[in-house]
């Protein structure tokens, strides 16, 4: 009885080990990270995808270059669902600062990082892959998740005090990103010849931003262990600072995997999420993507998920539903909830929204 009580008590307070701690302890690789023997090996060489660098400042110019840039945006988003963005208003030095502070955070001793440990039932905080069911293959990464906007949704107890400047820089980064995000939504609408606020209206005034700092330790079996399993993002759009030196991010198109290009330090990668695919009535794509592990090097990424207001009605924009292109998706109001359920089953949530 005593033992049972004790085990119930420990169950309530799950003690997790991050991947970094598993590696540091020199433990044998747990089966829980291994893909099924029938799965294709993950470390095969892949072709590189060809995505344009879009000049955000040009998208609003009325000259011919502006029109051309809009059509490049339209073309990339309707094929890959991903673009690199430059001239976005955030300096290269600032992006470097955010990135380097992330690196410093993950280099802290385990006890320091555990001060920000995620608690059961909360997505915010520091920890390993969320473990909702026992037979799920685990992703080889640790992460810190923080809701950064609206400010009243912040849980500041999870915001690192060390390294110095992390939290202030994250706040500043959030505010700078908001300007960029608004422009990007307007540009997407213009590229589809819609009124420029049409997506922003659905996205909402109090849309949520979730920052996720990903750390992928070097992995002993990069052929069999995945960094992040294949998924579409549940966001409207996702802003990504991938590792400057270590590749790993891959996108799926027409039945094949491609590796993402290394992006120069002044650019931000933006990929669309499922909710943007819905709003664009399937013209723009929410790409299926994954991260593979690396045998020798650690990898870091800084990701921001831009998620519509909870309860805001997300549906194909009126102007994009025609006789030739009937409405593809239902109206969804709380995509996040649906997303969680599907993600862990390895299914694409967007399919649940299909008419
Ligand atoms: C994600 C993701 C890519 C990366 O966090 O959803 O796809 O490069 N990350 O870390
Ligand atoms: Ni993703």
CSV table of N, CA and C in Angstrom, one decimal, residues 97-158:
chain,number,residue,atom,x,y,z
A,97,UNK,N,21.7,38.1,-31.8
A,97,UNK,CA,21.6,38.2,-30.3
A,97,UNK,C,20.6,37.2,-29.8
A,98,UNK,N,19.4,37.1,-30.4
A,98,UNK,CA,18.4,36.2,-29.9
A,98,UNK,C,18.9,34.8,-30.0
A,99,UNK,N,19.5,34.5,-31.1
A,99,UNK,CA,20.0,33.1,-31.4
A,99,UNK,C,21.1,32.7,-30.4
A,100,UNK,N,22.0,33.7,-30.2
A,100,UNK,CA,23.1,33.3,-29.3
A,100,UNK,C,22.7,33.2,-27.8
A,101,UNK,N,21.7,34.0,-27.4
A,101,UNK,CA,21.1,33.8,-26.0
A,101,UNK,C,20.5,32.5,-25.9
A,102,UNK,N,19.8,32.0,-27.0
A,102,UNK,CA,19.2,30.7,-26.9
A,102,UNK,C,20.3,29.6,-26.7
A,103,UNK,N,21.4,29.8,-27.5
A,103,UNK,CA,22.5,28.8,-27.3
A,103,UNK,C,23.0,28.8,-25.9
A,104,UNK,N,23.2,30.0,-25.3
A,104,UNK,CA,23.7,30.1,-24.0
A,104,UNK,C,22.7,29.5,-23.0
A,105,UNK,N,21.4,29.6,-23.2
A,105,UNK,CA,20.5,29.0,-22.3
A,105,UNK,C,20.6,27.5,-22.3
A,106,UNK,N,20.7,26.9,-23.4
A,106,UNK,CA,20.8,25.4,-23.5
A,106,UNK,C,22.2,24.9,-23.0
A,107,UNK,N,23.2,25.8,-22.9
A,107,UNK,CA,24.5,25.4,-22.4
A,107,UNK,C,24.6,25.5,-20.9
A,108,UNK,N,23.5,26.0,-20.2
A,108,UNK,CA,23.5,26.1,-18.8
A,108,UNK,C,23.4,24.7,-18.1
A,109,UNK,N,23.9,24.6,-16.9
A,109,UNK,CA,23.8,23.3,-16.2
A,109,UNK,C,22.3,22.9,-16.1
A,110,UNK,N,22.1,21.6,-16.0
A,110,UNK,CA,20.7,21.1,-15.9
A,110,UNK,C,19.9,21.7,-14.8
A,111,UNK,N,20.5,21.9,-13.6
A,111,UNK,CA,19.7,22.4,-12.5
A,111,UNK,C,19.2,23.8,-12.8
A,112,UNK,N,20.0,24.6,-13.5
A,112,UNK,CA,19.6,25.9,-13.8
A,112,UNK,C,18.3,25.9,-14.7
A,113,UNK,N,18.4,25.0,-15.7
A,113,UNK,CA,17.3,25.0,-16.7
A,113,UNK,C,16.0,24.4,-16.1
A,114,UNK,N,16.2,23.5,-15.1
A,114,UNK,CA,15.1,22.9,-14.5
A,114,UNK,C,14.3,23.9,-13.6
A,115,UNK,N,14.9,25.0,-13.3
A,115,UNK,CA,14.1,26.1,-12.6
A,115,UNK,C,12.9,26.5,-13.5
A,116,UNK,N,13.0,26.2,-14.8
A,116,UNK,CA,11.9,26.7,-15.7
A,116,UNK,C,11.1,25.4,-16.2
A,117,UNK,N,11.2,24.3,-15.5
A,117,UNK,CA,10.6,23.1,-16.0
A,117,UNK,C,9.1,23.2,-16.2
A,118,UNK,N,8.7,22.6,-17.3
A,118,UNK,CA,7.3,22.5,-17.6
A,118,UNK,C,6.6,21.7,-16.5
A,119,UNK,N,5.4,22.0,-16.2
A,119,UNK,CA,4.6,21.2,-15.2
A,119,UNK,C,3.5,20.5,-16.0
A,120,UNK,N,3.0,19.4,-15.4
A,120,UNK,CA,2.0,18.6,-16.1
A,120,UNK,C,0.9,19.4,-16.5
A,121,UNK,N,0.4,19.2,-17.7
A,121,UNK,CA,-0.8,19.9,-18.2
A,121,UNK,C,-0.5,21.3,-18.7
A,122,UNK,N,0.7,21.7,-18.8
A,122,UNK,CA,1.1,23.1,-19.2
A,122,UNK,C,2.0,22.9,-20.4
A,123,UNK,N,1.8,23.7,-21.5
A,123,UNK,CA,2.7,23.6,-22.6
A,123,UNK,C,3.9,24.5,-22.4
A,124,UNK,N,3.8,25.5,-21.5
A,124,UNK,CA,4.9,26.4,-21.4
A,124,UNK,C,5.9,25.8,-20.4
A,125,UNK,N,7.2,26.2,-20.6
A,125,UNK,CA,8.3,25.8,-19.8
A,125,UNK,C,9.3,24.9,-20.5
A,126,UNK,N,10.3,24.5,-19.8
A,126,UNK,CA,11.4,23.8,-20.3
A,126,UNK,C,11.2,22.3,-20.2
A,127,UNK,N,11.5,21.5,-21.2
A,127,UNK,CA,11.4,20.0,-21.0
A,127,UNK,C,11.7,19.3,-22.3
A,128,UNK,N,11.4,18.0,-22.2
A,128,UNK,CA,11.6,17.1,-23.4
A,128,UNK,C,10.3,17.1,-24.2
A,129,UNK,N,10.3,16.2,-25.2
A,129,UNK,CA,9.1,15.9,-26.0
A,129,UNK,C,7.9,15.6,-25.0
A,130,UNK,N,6.8,16.2,-25.4
A,130,UNK,CA,5.6,15.9,-24.6
A,130,UNK,C,5.2,14.4,-24.7
A,131,UNK,N,4.9,13.7,-23.7
A,131,UNK,CA,4.7,12.2,-23.8
A,131,UNK,C,3.2,11.9,-23.4
A,132,UNK,N,2.3,12.0,-24.4
A,132,UNK,CA,0.9,11.7,-24.1
A,132,UNK,C,0.5,10.3,-24.1
A,133,UNK,N,1.2,9.4,-24.8
A,133,UNK,CA,0.8,8.0,-24.8
A,133,UNK,C,2.1,7.2,-24.9
A,134,UNK,N,2.0,6.0,-24.4
A,134,UNK,CA,3.2,5.2,-24.1
A,134,UNK,C,3.9,4.6,-25.3
A,135,UNK,N,3.1,4.4,-26.4
A,135,UNK,CA,3.7,3.8,-27.6
A,135,UNK,C,4.3,4.7,-28.6
A,136,UNK,N,4.3,6.0,-28.2
A,136,UNK,CA,4.7,7.0,-29.2
A,136,UNK,C,6.2,7.1,-29.3
A,137,UNK,N,6.8,7.1,-30.5
A,137,UNK,CA,8.2,7.3,-30.7
A,137,UNK,C,8.6,8.7,-30.3
A,138,UNK,N,9.6,8.9,-29.5
A,138,UNK,CA,10.0,10.2,-28.9
A,138,UNK,C,10.8,11.0,-29.9
A,139,UNK,N,10.6,12.3,-29.9
A,139,UNK,CA,11.5,13.2,-30.7
A,139,UNK,C,12.8,13.4,-29.9
A,140,UNK,N,13.9,13.5,-30.7
A,140,UNK,CA,15.2,13.7,-30.0
A,140,UNK,C,15.4,15.2,-29.9
A,141,UNK,N,14.7,15.9,-29.0
A,141,UNK,CA,15.0,17.3,-28.7
A,141,UNK,C,14.5,17.7,-27.4
A,142,UNK,N,15.1,18.8,-26.9
A,142,UNK,CA,14.6,19.5,-25.7
A,142,UNK,C,14.2,20.8,-26.1
A,143,UNK,N,13.2,21.4,-25.3
A,143,UNK,CA,12.8,22.7,-25.7
A,143,UNK,C,12.3,23.6,-24.6
A,144,UNK,N,12.3,24.8,-24.9
A,144,UNK,CA,11.7,25.8,-24.0
A,144,UNK,C,10.5,26.5,-24.8
A,145,UNK,N,9.3,26.4,-24.2
A,145,UNK,CA,8.2,27.0,-24.9
A,145,UNK,C,7.6,28.1,-24.0
A,146,UNK,N,7.4,29.3,-24.7
A,146,UNK,CA,6.9,30.5,-23.9
A,146,UNK,C,5.9,31.2,-24.8
A,147,UNK,N,4.7,31.4,-24.2
A,147,UNK,CA,3.8,32.3,-24.9
A,147,UNK,C,4.3,33.7,-24.7
A,148,UNK,N,4.4,34.4,-25.8
A,148,UNK,CA,5.0,35.7,-25.8
A,148,UNK,C,4.0,36.8,-26.0
A,149,UNK,N,2.9,36.5,-26.6
A,149,UNK,CA,1.9,37.5,-26.9
A,149,UNK,C,0.5,36.8,-26.9
A,150,UNK,N,-0.6,37.5,-26.5
A,150,UNK,CA,-0.6,38.8,-25.8
A,150,UNK,C,0.1,38.7,-24.4
A,151,UNK,N,0.5,39.9,-24.0
A,151,UNK,CA,1.4,39.9,-22.8
A,151,UNK,C,0.7,39.3,-21.5
A,152,UNK,N,-0.7,39.4,-21.5
A,152,UNK,CA,-1.3,38.9,-20.3
A,152,UNK,C,-1.3,37.3,-20.3
A,153,UNK,N,-0.9,36.7,-21.4
A,153,UNK,CA,-0.8,35.3,-21.4
A,153,UNK,C,0.6,34.8,-21.1
A,154,UNK,N,1.5,35.7,-20.8
A,154,UNK,CA,2.8,35.3,-20.5
A,154,UNK,C,2.9,34.6,-19.1
A,155,UNK,N,3.6,33.6,-19.0
A,155,UNK,CA,3.9,33.0,-17.6
A,155,UNK,C,5.3,33.3,-17.3
A,156,UNK,N,5.6,34.4,-16.6
A,156,UNK,CA,6.9,34.9,-16.5
A,156,UNK,C,7.8,34.0,-15.7
A,157,UNK,N,7.2,33.1,-14.9
A,157,UNK,CA,8.1,32.2,-14.1
A,157,UNK,C,8.9,31.3,-15.0
A,158,UNK,N,8.5,31.1,-16.2
A,158,UNK,CA,9.2,30.3,-17.1
A,158,UNK,C,10.3,31.0,-18.0
